[in-house]
Amino acid sequence: MAEVATAAAAVHLTPLGGFHDEGGTTILLGPLEPGFWGFVTGHPAFHGPDPLDHWSDVTITALADELDAEACFPFGGPPYHPFIAWALRSGEAWQSPVGLLVHKDAGLLVSYRGALRFDRKLDLPAPAPRPCDTCAGQPCRTACPVSALGPGGYDVPLCKTHIDTDPVCRAACRVRMACPVSQRYGRDQAQTAYHMEVFHPSCPND
């Protein structure tokens, strides 16, 4: 695992958990903060219609070649790899009170850029405690102005309709940012704005 972390850090990625399966190991990879966004947007592979996915493909495929592993991605399907199920198996991510994945270090800002699958068992850290269990007040529950997110599900149309009228939500999801773990994560606001724009592009007249 230390070898994976060192190689990933060289390209501003970090292991976000892993699990053993049928004699092998899957390691999930995500942004190494702070500094990920500046590194990625200045990289030659950050281009095309989906520049972050293109960078992830190029970078993690190269890592897989370096480490004798198979590269897997949450995009490029169908079929799609079950990244949510993998995250829940990792011992480092859980379902939050509002249904979104929450990670021990990234909070509700967790983003999986890809994974490495090894045909051997690697040492993995012990499972971490779920941060929501000791979160005072769980502010994520009440952060959405229109209650689009909750344990009963995610009302995506309602969320997108509200984003059109709320510049704060257009720049960053209030629910994700309310998480105390998210607030300590150190992600560049420009990256958060990028993800929001991909999720719900601005109207031409905005």
JSON list of C-alpha atoms in Angstrom, two decimals:
[
{"chain": "A", "resi": 1, "resn": "MET", "atom": "CA", "xyz": [0.00, 0.00, 0.00]},
{"chain": "A", "resi": 2, "resn": "ALA", "atom": "CA", "xyz": [2.88, 2.40, 0.75]},
{"chain": "A", "resi": 3, "resn": "GLU", "atom": "CA", "xyz": [4.25, 1.86, -2.77]},
{"chain": "A", "resi": 4, "resn": "VAL", "atom": "CA", "xyz": [0.84, 2.75, -4.25]},
{"chain": "A", "resi": 5, "resn": "ALA", "atom": "CA", "xyz": [0.53, 5.86, -2.10]},
{"chain": "A", "resi": 6, "resn": "THR", "atom": "CA", "xyz": [4.00, 7.07, -3.08]},
{"chain": "A", "resi": 7, "resn": "ALA", "atom": "CA", "xyz": [3.44, 6.55, -6.80]},
{"chain": "A", "resi": 8, "resn": "ALA", "atom": "CA", "xyz": [-0.01, 8.16, -6.65]},
{"chain": "A", "resi": 9, "resn": "ALA", "atom": "CA", "xyz": [1.28, 11.19, -4.72]},
{"chain": "A", "resi": 10, "resn": "ALA", "atom": "CA", "xyz": [3.63, 12.00, -7.59]},
{"chain": "A", "resi": 11, "resn": "VAL", "atom": "CA", "xyz": [0.54, 12.80, -9.70]},
{"chain": "A", "resi": 12, "resn": "HIS", "atom": "CA", "xyz": [-1.49, 14.38, -6.88]},
{"chain": "A", "resi": 13, "resn": "LEU", "atom": "CA", "xyz": [-3.62, 11.31, -6.24]},
{"chain": "A", "resi": 14, "resn": "THR", "atom": "CA", "xyz": [-4.03, 9.37, -3.02]},
{"chain": "A", "resi": 15, "resn": "PRO", "atom": "CA", "xyz": [-5.59, 6.05, -1.94]},
{"chain": "A", "resi": 16, "resn": "LEU", "atom": "CA", "xyz": [-9.13, 6.57, -0.62]},
{"chain": "A", "resi": 17, "resn": "GLY", "atom": "CA", "xyz": [-9.57, 3.07, 0.70]},
{"chain": "A", "resi": 18, "resn": "GLY", "atom": "CA", "xyz": [-9.40, -0.46, -0.64]},
{"chain": "A", "resi": 19, "resn": "PHE", "atom": "CA", "xyz": [-10.58, -4.01, -0.17]},
{"chain": "A", "resi": 20, "resn": "HIS", "atom": "CA", "xyz": [-9.55, -7.61, -0.82]},
{"chain": "A", "resi": 21, "resn": "ASP", "atom": "CA", "xyz": [-11.50, -9.76, -3.25]},
{"chain": "A", "resi": 22, "resn": "GLU", "atom": "CA", "xyz": [-10.75, -13.25, -4.62]},
{"chain": "A", "resi": 23, "resn": "GLY", "atom": "CA", "xyz": [-7.08, -13.08, -3.77]},
{"chain": "A", "resi": 24, "resn": "GLY", "atom": "CA", "xyz": [-6.60, -9.59, -5.15]},
{"chain": "A", "resi": 25, "resn": "THR", "atom": "CA", "xyz": [-6.79, -6.00, -3.94]},
{"chain": "A", "resi": 26, "resn": "THR", "atom": "CA", "xyz": [-8.66, -2.98, -5.27]},
{"chain": "A", "resi": 27, "resn": "ILE", "atom": "CA", "xyz": [-7.38, 0.47, -4.30]},
{"chain": "A", "resi": 28, "resn": "LEU", "atom": "CA", "xyz": [-9.62, 3.49, -4.91]},
{"chain": "A", "resi": 29, "resn": "LEU", "atom": "CA", "xyz": [-7.87, 6.71, -5.94]},
{"chain": "A", "resi": 30, "resn": "GLY", "atom": "CA", "xyz": [-8.91, 10.33, -5.50]},
{"chain": "A", "resi": 31, "resn": "PRO", "atom": "CA", "xyz": [-7.46, 13.84, -5.29]},
{"chain": "A", "resi": 32, "resn": "LEU", "atom": "CA", "xyz": [-4.50, 14.51, -3.02]},
{"chain": "A", "resi": 33, "resn": "GLU", "atom": "CA", "xyz": [-5.25, 17.83, -1.37]},
{"chain": "A", "resi": 34, "resn": "PRO", "atom": "CA", "xyz": [-4.29, 20.57, -1.21]},
{"chain": "A", "resi": 35, "resn": "GLY", "atom": "CA", "xyz": [-2.99, 21.32, -4.68]},
{"chain": "A", "resi": 36, "resn": "PHE", "atom": "CA", "xyz": [-4.79, 18.75, -6.84]},
{"chain": "A", "resi": 37, "resn": "TRP", "atom": "CA", "xyz": [-6.70, 21.20, -9.05]},
{"chain": "A", "resi": 38, "resn": "GLY", "atom": "CA", "xyz": [-3.73, 23.39, -9.87]},
{"chain": "A", "resi": 39, "resn": "PHE", "atom": "CA", "xyz": [-1.69, 20.33, -10.80]},
{"chain": "A", "resi": 40, "resn": "VAL", "atom": "CA", "xyz": [-4.39, 18.77, -12.96]},
{"chain": "A", "resi": 41, "resn": "THR", "atom": "CA", "xyz": [-5.46, 21.88, -14.86]},
{"chain": "A", "resi": 42, "resn": "GLY", "atom": "CA", "xyz": [-1.82, 22.58, -15.76]},
{"chain": "A", "resi": 43, "resn": "HIS", "atom": "CA", "xyz": [-1.23, 19.06, -17.09]},
{"chain": "A", "resi": 44, "resn": "PRO", "atom": "CA", "xyz": [-1.06, 18.40, -20.87]},
{"chain": "A", "resi": 45, "resn": "ALA", "atom": "CA", "xyz": [-3.68, 15.63, -20.56]},
{"chain": "A", "resi": 46, "resn": "PHE", "atom": "CA", "xyz": [-6.29, 18.07, -19.20]},
{"chain": "A", "resi": 47, "resn": "HIS", "atom": "CA", "xyz": [-8.12, 18.70, -22.47]},
{"chain": "A", "resi": 48, "resn": "GLY", "atom": "CA", "xyz": [-11.05, 17.54, -24.58]},
{"chain": "A", "resi": 49, "resn": "PRO", "atom": "CA", "xyz": [-14.80, 17.52, -23.93]},
{"chain": "A", "resi": 50, "resn": "ASP", "atom": "CA", "xyz": [-14.31, 15.87, -20.50]},
{"chain": "A", "resi": 51, "resn": "PRO", "atom": "CA", "xyz": [-10.82, 17.08, -19.49]},
{"chain": "A", "resi": 52, "resn": "LEU", "atom": "CA", "xyz": [-10.84, 15.72, -15.92]},
{"chain": "A", "resi": 53, "resn": "ASP", "atom": "CA", "xyz": [-11.89, 12.27, -17.08]},
{"chain": "A", "resi": 54, "resn": "HIS", "atom": "CA", "xyz": [-9.27, 12.37, -19.86]},
{"chain": "A", "resi": 55, "resn": "TRP", "atom": "CA", "xyz": [-6.55, 13.31, -17.38]},
{"chain": "A", "resi": 56, "resn": "SER", "atom": "CA", "xyz": [-7.71, 10.56, -15.01]},
{"chain": "A", "resi": 57, "resn": "ASP", "atom": "CA", "xyz": [-7.65, 7.97, -17.79]},
{"chain": "A", "resi": 58, "resn": "VAL", "atom": "CA", "xyz": [-4.16, 8.91, -18.97]},
{"chain": "A", "resi": 59, "resn": "THR", "atom": "CA", "xyz": [-2.69, 9.26, -15.48]},
{"chain": "A", "resi": 60, "resn": "ILE", "atom": "CA", "xyz": [-4.19, 6.23, -13.76]},
{"chain": "A", "resi": 61, "resn": "THR", "atom": "CA", "xyz": [-3.52, 3.98, -16.77]},
{"chain": "A", "resi": 62, "resn": "ALA", "atom": "CA", "xyz": [0.13, 5.00, -16.53]},
{"chain": "A", "resi": 63, "resn": "LEU", "atom": "CA", "xyz": [0.10, 4.26, -12.79]},
{"chain": "A", "resi": 64, "resn": "ALA", "atom": "CA", "xyz": [-1.38, 0.83, -13.47]},
{"chain": "A", "resi": 65, "resn": "ASP", "atom": "CA", "xyz": [1.39, 0.08, -15.96]},
{"chain": "A", "resi": 66, "resn": "GLU", "atom": "CA", "xyz": [4.00, 1.23, -13.45]},
{"chain": "A", "resi": 67, "resn": "LEU", "atom": "CA", "xyz": [2.58, -0.85, -10.59]},
{"chain": "A", "resi": 68, "resn": "ASP", "atom": "CA", "xyz": [1.51, -3.95, -12.55]},
{"chain": "A", "resi": 69, "resn": "ALA", "atom": "CA", "xyz": [-2.18, -3.39, -11.93]},
{"chain": "A", "resi": 70, "resn": "GLU", "atom": "CA", "xyz": [-5.41, -2.97, -13.90]},
{"chain": "A", "resi": 71, "resn": "ALA", "atom": "CA", "xyz": [-6.88, 0.53, -14.19]},
{"chain": "A", "resi": 72, "resn": "CYS", "atom": "CA", "xyz": [-10.63, 0.94, -13.61]},
{"chain": "A", "resi": 73, "resn": "PHE", "atom": "CA", "xyz": [-12.74, 4.08, -13.95]},
{"chain": "A", "resi": 74, "resn": "PRO", "atom": "CA", "xyz": [-16.18, 5.32, -12.87]},
{"chain": "A", "resi": 75, "resn": "PHE", "atom": "CA", "xyz": [-16.78, 6.61, -16.41]},
{"chain": "A", "resi": 76, "resn": "GLY", "atom": "CA", "xyz": [-16.49, 5.17, -19.91]},
{"chain": "A", "resi": 77, "resn": "GLY", "atom": "CA", "xyz": [-19.38, 2.70, -19.72]},
{"chain": "A", "resi": 78, "resn": "PRO", "atom": "CA", "xyz": [-21.78, 1.10, -19.94]},
{"chain": "A", "resi": 79, "resn": "PRO", "atom": "CA", "xyz": [-21.08, -1.25, -18.33]},
{"chain": "A", "resi": 80, "resn": "TYR", "atom": "CA", "xyz": [-19.81, 0.74, -15.37]},
{"chain": "A", "resi": 81, "resn": "HIS", "atom": "CA", "xyz": [-17.66, -0.44, -12.50]},
{"chain": "A", "resi": 82, "resn": "PRO", "atom": "CA", "xyz": [-19.58, -0.38, -9.17]},
{"chain": "A", "resi": 83, "resn": "PHE", "atom": "CA", "xyz": [-17.60, 2.43, -7.55]},
{"chain": "A", "resi": 84, "resn": "ILE", "atom": "CA", "xyz": [-20.25, 3.22, -4.93]},
{"chain": "A", "resi": 85, "resn": "ALA", "atom": "CA", "xyz": [-20.32, -0.41, -3.80]},
{"chain": "A", "resi": 86, "resn": "TRP", "atom": "CA", "xyz": [-16.51, -0.48, -3.84]},
{"chain": "A", "resi": 87, "resn": "ALA", "atom": "CA", "xyz": [-16.37, 2.67, -1.73]},
{"chain": "A", "resi": 88, "resn": "LEU", "atom": "CA", "xyz": [-18.75, 1.18, 0.83]},
{"chain": "A", "resi": 89, "resn": "ARG", "atom": "CA", "xyz": [-16.50, -1.92, 1.04]},
{"chain": "A", "resi": 90, "resn": "SER", "atom": "CA", "xyz": [-13.36, 0.14, 1.53]},
{"chain": "A", "resi": 91, "resn": "GLY", "atom": "CA", "xyz": [-13.70, 0.85, 5.25]},
{"chain": "A", "resi": 92, "resn": "GLU", "atom": "CA", "xyz": [-13.15, 4.56, 4.56]},
{"chain": "A", "resi": 93, "resn": "ALA", "atom": "CA", "xyz": [-16.53, 5.66, 3.11]},
{"chain": "A", "resi": 94, "resn": "TRP", "atom": "CA", "xyz": [-20.13, 5.31, 4.24]},
{"chain": "A", "resi": 95, "resn": "GLN", "atom": "CA", "xyz": [-23.62, 6.46, 3.42]},
{"chain": "A", "resi": 96, "resn": "SER", "atom": "CA", "xyz": [-24.17, 9.84, 5.05]},
{"chain": "A", "resi": 97, "resn": "PRO", "atom": "CA", "xyz": [-27.42, 10.99, 6.73]},
{"chain": "A", "resi": 98, "resn": "VAL", "atom": "CA", "xyz": [-28.40, 12.66, 3.43]},
{"chain": "A", "resi": 99, "resn": "GLY", "atom": "CA", "xyz": [-27.62, 9.61, 1.30]},
{"chain": "A", "resi": 100, "resn": "LEU", "atom": "CA", "xyz": [-24.41, 10.85, -0.33]},
{"chain": "A", "resi": 101, "resn": "LEU", "atom": "CA", "xyz": [-21.13, 9.04, 0.25]},
{"chain": "A", "resi": 102, "resn": "VAL", "atom": "CA", "xyz": [-19.01, 10.50, 3.03]},
{"chain": "A", "resi": 103, "resn": "HIS", "atom": "CA", "xyz": [-15.28, 9.77, 3.27]},
{"chain": "A", "resi": 104, "resn": "LYS", "atom": "CA", "xyz": [-13.18, 9.87, 6.41]},
{"chain": "A", "resi": 105, "resn": "ASP", "atom": "CA", "xyz": [-10.85, 12.56, 4.99]},
{"chain": "A", "resi": 106, "resn": "ALA", "atom": "CA", "xyz": [-12.78, 14.14, 2.09]},
{"chain": "A", "resi": 107, "resn": "GLY", "atom": "CA", "xyz": [-16.20, 14.24, 3.75]},
{"chain": "A", "resi": 108, "resn": "LEU", "atom": "CA", "xyz": [-19.03, 14.85, 1.29]},
{"chain": "A", "resi": 109, "resn": "LEU", "atom": "CA", "xyz": [-16.52, 16.17, -1.28]},
{"chain": "A", "resi": 110, "resn": "VAL", "atom": "CA", "xyz": [-15.19, 12.68, -1.96]},
{"chain": "A", "resi": 111, "resn": "SER", "atom": "CA", "xyz": [-14.38, 12.09, -5.64]},
{"chain": "A", "resi": 112, "resn": "TYR", "atom": "CA", "xyz": [-13.10, 8.83, -7.06]},
{"chain": "A", "resi": 113, "resn": "ARG", "atom": "CA", "xyz": [-10.99, 9.38, -10.16]},
{"chain": "A", "resi": 114, "resn": "GLY", "atom": "CA", "xyz": [-10.32, 5.69, -10.68]},
{"chain": "A", "resi": 115, "resn": "ALA", "atom": "CA", "xyz": [-9.05, 2.50, -9.09]},
{"chain": "A", "resi": 116, "resn": "LEU", "atom": "CA", "xyz": [-6.16, 0.05, -9.33]},
{"chain": "A", "resi": 117, "resn": "ARG", "atom": "CA", "xyz": [-6.90, -3.67, -9.18]},
{"chain": "A", "resi": 118, "resn": "PHE", "atom": "CA", "xyz": [-4.02, -5.95, -8.21]},
{"chain": "A", "resi": 119, "resn": "ASP", "atom": "CA", "xyz": [-3.95, -9.73, -8.58]},
{"chain": "A", "resi": 120, "resn": "ARG", "atom": "CA", "xyz": [-2.27, -10.02, -5.18]},
{"chain": "A", "resi": 121, "resn": "LYS", "atom": "CA", "xyz": [-3.12, -9.04, -1.63]},
{"chain": "A", "resi": 122, "resn": "LEU", "atom": "CA", "xyz": [-1.71, -5.76, -0.41]},
{"chain": "A", "resi": 123, "resn": "ASP", "atom": "CA", "xyz": [-1.68, -4.62, 3.20]},
{"chain": "A", "resi": 124, "resn": "LEU", "atom": "CA", "xyz": [-4.64, -2.34, 3.94]},
{"chain": "A", "resi": 125, "resn": "PRO", "atom": "CA", "xyz": [-5.21, -0.03, 6.91]},
{"chain": "A", "resi": 126, "resn": "ALA", "atom": "CA", "xyz": [-7.74, -0.94, 9.54]},
{"chain": "A", "resi": 127, "resn": "PRO", "atom": "CA", "xyz": [-11.31, 0.33, 8.90]},
{"chain": "A", "resi": 128, "resn": "ALA", "atom": "CA", "xyz": [-11.85, 3.91, 10.07]},
{"chain": "A", "resi": 129, "resn": "PRO", "atom": "CA", "xyz": [-14.70, 5.17, 12.25]},
{"chain": "A", "resi": 130, "resn": "ARG", "atom": "CA", "xyz": [-17.65, 6.76, 10.45]},
{"chain": "A", "resi": 131, "resn": "PRO", "atom": "CA", "xyz": [-17.37, 10.53, 11.05]},
{"chain": "A", "resi": 132, "resn": "CYS", "atom": "CA", "xyz": [-21.14, 11.06, 11.01]},
{"chain": "A", "resi": 133, "resn": "ASP", "atom": "CA", "xyz": [-21.51, 9.03, 14.22]},
{"chain": "A", "resi": 134, "resn": "THR", "atom": "CA", "xyz": [-19.71, 11.73, 16.22]},
{"chain": "A", "resi": 135, "resn": "CYS", "atom": "CA", "xyz": [-20.73, 14.77, 14.15]},
{"chain": "A", "resi": 136, "resn": "ALA", "atom": "CA", "xyz": [-22.46, 17.30, 16.40]},
{"chain": "A", "resi": 137, "resn": "GLY", "atom": "CA", "xyz": [-25.75, 18.37, 14.90]},
{"chain": "A", "resi": 138, "resn": "GLN", "atom": "CA", "xyz": [-25.11, 16.73, 11.53]},
{"chain": "A", "resi": 139, "resn": "PRO", "atom": "CA", "xyz": [-25.48, 20.05, 9.65]},
{"chain": "A", "resi": 140, "resn": "CYS", "atom": "CA", "xyz": [-25.77, 18.30, 6.28]},
{"chain": "A", "resi": 141, "resn": "ARG", "atom": "CA", "xyz": [-29.35, 17.34, 7.20]},
{"chain": "A", "resi": 142, "resn": "THR", "atom": "CA", "xyz": [-30.63, 20.91, 7.13]},
{"chain": "A", "resi": 143, "resn": "ALA", "atom": "CA", "xyz": [-28.23, 22.65, 4.71]},
{"chain": "A", "resi": 144, "resn": "CYS", "atom": "CA", "xyz": [-30.28, 22.28, 1.52]},
{"chain": "A", "resi": 145, "resn": "PRO", "atom": "CA", "xyz": [-32.71, 25.24, 1.15]},
{"chain": "A", "resi": 146, "resn": "VAL", "atom": "CA", "xyz": [-35.26, 23.08, -0.70]},
{"chain": "A", "resi": 147, "resn": "SER", "atom": "CA", "xyz": [-34.63, 19.74, 1.06]},
{"chain": "A", "resi": 148, "resn": "ALA", "atom": "CA", "xyz": [-33.58, 18.05, -2.19]},
{"chain": "A", "resi": 149, "resn": "LEU", "atom": "CA", "xyz": [-31.23, 15.72, -0.32]},
{"chain": "A", "resi": 150, "resn": "GLY", "atom": "CA", "xyz": [-32.23, 13.43, 2.51]},
{"chain": "A", "resi": 151, "resn": "PRO", "atom": "CA", "xyz": [-32.46, 9.85, 3.72]},
{"chain": "A", "resi": 152, "resn": "GLY", "atom": "CA", "xyz": [-35.48, 9.32, 1.49]},
{"chain": "A", "resi": 153, "resn": "GLY", "atom": "CA", "xyz": [-33.50, 9.99, -1.68]},
{"chain": "A", "resi": 154, "resn": "TYR", "atom": "CA", "xyz": [-32.19, 12.74, -3.93]},
{"chain": "A", "resi": 155, "resn": "ASP", "atom": "CA", "xyz": [-34.64, 14.92, -5.85]},
{"chain": "A", "resi": 156, "resn": "VAL", "atom": "CA", "xyz": [-32.35, 15.85, -8.75]},
{"chain": "A", "resi": 157, "resn": "PRO", "atom": "CA", "xyz": [-34.89, 17.94, -10.73]},
{"chain": "A", "resi": 158, "resn": "LEU", "atom": "CA", "xyz": [-35.68, 20.02, -7.63]},
{"chain": "A", "resi": 159, "resn": "CYS", "atom": "CA", "xyz": [-31.95, 20.48, -6.97]},
{"chain": "A", "resi": 160, "resn": "LYS", "atom": "CA", "xyz": [-31.25, 21.68, -10.51]},
{"chain": "A", "resi": 161, "resn": "THR", "atom": "CA", "xyz": [-34.23, 24.03, -10.50]},
{"chain": "A", "resi": 162, "resn": "HIS", "atom": "CA", "xyz": [-33.00, 25.64, -7.29]},
{"chain": "A", "resi": 163, "resn": "ILE", "atom": "CA", "xyz": [-29.42, 25.96, -8.57]},
{"chain": "A", "resi": 164, "resn": "ASP", "atom": "CA", "xyz": [-30.77, 28.18, -11.36]},
{"chain": "A", "resi": 165, "resn": "THR", "atom": "CA", "xyz": [-31.93, 30.71, -8.75]},
{"chain": "A", "resi": 166, "resn": "ASP", "atom": "CA", "xyz": [-29.22, 30.44, -6.09]},
{"chain": "A", "resi": 167, "resn": "PRO", "atom": "CA", "xyz": [-25.67, 31.59, -6.95]},
{"chain": "A", "resi": 168, "resn": "VAL", "atom": "CA", "xyz": [-24.30, 30.08, -3.73]},
{"chain": "A", "resi": 169, "resn": "CYS", "atom": "CA", "xyz": [-25.56, 26.63, -4.68]},
{"chain": "A", "resi": 170, "resn": "ARG", "atom": "CA", "xyz": [-24.33, 27.08, -8.25]},
{"chain": "A", "resi": 171, "resn": "ALA", "atom": "CA", "xyz": [-20.80, 27.61, -6.94]},
{"chain": "A", "resi": 172, "resn": "ALA", "atom": "CA", "xyz": [-20.88, 24.80, -4.35]},
{"chain": "A", "resi": 173, "resn": "CYS", "atom": "CA", "xyz": [-23.49, 22.42, -2.96]},
{"chain": "A", "resi": 174, "resn": "ARG", "atom": "CA", "xyz": [-24.50, 23.75, 0.48]},
{"chain": "A", "resi": 175, "resn": "VAL", "atom": "CA", "xyz": [-24.99, 20.22, 1.78]},
{"chain": "A", "resi": 176, "resn": "ARG", "atom": "CA", "xyz": [-21.54, 19.00, 0.78]},
{"chain": "A", "resi": 177, "resn": "MET", "atom": "CA", "xyz": [-19.92, 22.15, 2.17]},
{"chain": "A", "resi": 178, "resn": "ALA", "atom": "CA", "xyz": [-21.81, 21.93, 5.48]},
{"chain": "A", "resi": 179, "resn": "CYS", "atom": "CA", "xyz": [-19.96, 18.72, 6.38]},
{"chain": "A", "resi": 180, "resn": "PRO", "atom": "CA", "xyz": [-17.21, 19.52, 8.92]},
{"chain": "A", "resi": 181, "resn": "VAL", "atom": "CA", "xyz": [-14.92, 16.96, 7.28]},
{"chain": "A", "resi": 182, "resn": "SER", "atom": "CA", "xyz": [-15.45, 18.62, 3.87]},
{"chain": "A", "resi": 183, "resn": "GLN", "atom": "CA", "xyz": [-14.48, 21.97, 5.39]},
{"chain": "A", "resi": 184, "resn": "ARG", "atom": "CA", "xyz": [-11.11, 20.56, 6.50]},
{"chain": "A", "resi": 185, "resn": "TYR", "atom": "CA", "xyz": [-10.37, 18.86, 3.18]},
{"chain": "A", "resi": 186, "resn": "GLY", "atom": "CA", "xyz": [-8.63, 21.74, 1.41]},
{"chain": "A", "resi": 187, "resn": "ARG", "atom": "CA", "xyz": [-10.20, 21.36, -2.03]},
{"chain": "A", "resi": 188, "resn": "ASP", "atom": "CA", "xyz": [-9.84, 24.34, -4.38]},
{"chain": "A", "resi": 189, "resn": "GLN", "atom": "CA", "xyz": [-13.15, 26.17, -4.80]},
{"chain": "A", "resi": 190, "resn": "ALA", "atom": "CA", "xyz": [-12.54, 26.26, -8.55]},
{"chain": "A", "resi": 191, "resn": "GLN", "atom": "CA", "xyz": [-12.70, 22.47, -8.64]},
{"chain": "A", "resi": 192, "resn": "THR", "atom": "CA", "xyz": [-15.99, 22.48, -6.76]},
{"chain": "A", "resi": 193, "resn": "ALA", "atom": "CA", "xyz": [-17.39, 25.03, -9.21]},
{"chain": "A", "resi": 194, "resn": "TYR", "atom": "CA", "xyz": [-16.20, 22.85, -12.11]},
{"chain": "A", "resi": 195, "resn": "HIS", "atom": "CA", "xyz": [-18.10, 19.83, -10.77]},
{"chain": "A", "resi": 196, "resn": "MET", "atom": "CA", "xyz": [-21.23, 21.93, -10.26]},
{"chain": "A", "resi": 197, "resn": "GLU", "atom": "CA", "xyz": [-21.04, 23.19, -13.85]},
{"chain": "A", "resi": 198, "resn": "VAL", "atom": "CA", "xyz": [-20.65, 19.64, -15.18]},
{"chain": "A", "resi": 199, "resn": "PHE", "atom": "CA", "xyz": [-23.62, 18.55, -13.04]},
{"chain": "A", "resi": 200, "resn": "HIS", "atom": "CA", "xyz": [-25.84, 21.41, -14.24]},
{"chain": "A", "resi": 201, "resn": "PRO", "atom": "CA", "xyz": [-24.42, 23.64, -16.99]},
{"chain": "A", "resi": 202, "resn": "SER", "atom": "CA", "xyz": [-25.20, 27.34, -16.82]},
{"chain": "A", "resi": 203, "resn": "CYS", "atom": "CA", "xyz": [-27.91, 28.70, -19.09]},
{"chain": "A", "resi": 204, "resn": "PRO", "atom": "CA", "xyz": [-26.48, 30.72, -22.04]},
{"chain": "A", "resi": 205, "resn": "ASN", "atom": "CA", "xyz": [-28.05, 33.90, -20.66]},
{"chain": "A", "resi": 206, "resn": "ASP", "atom": "CA", "xyz": [-26.70, 33.49, -17.12]}
]
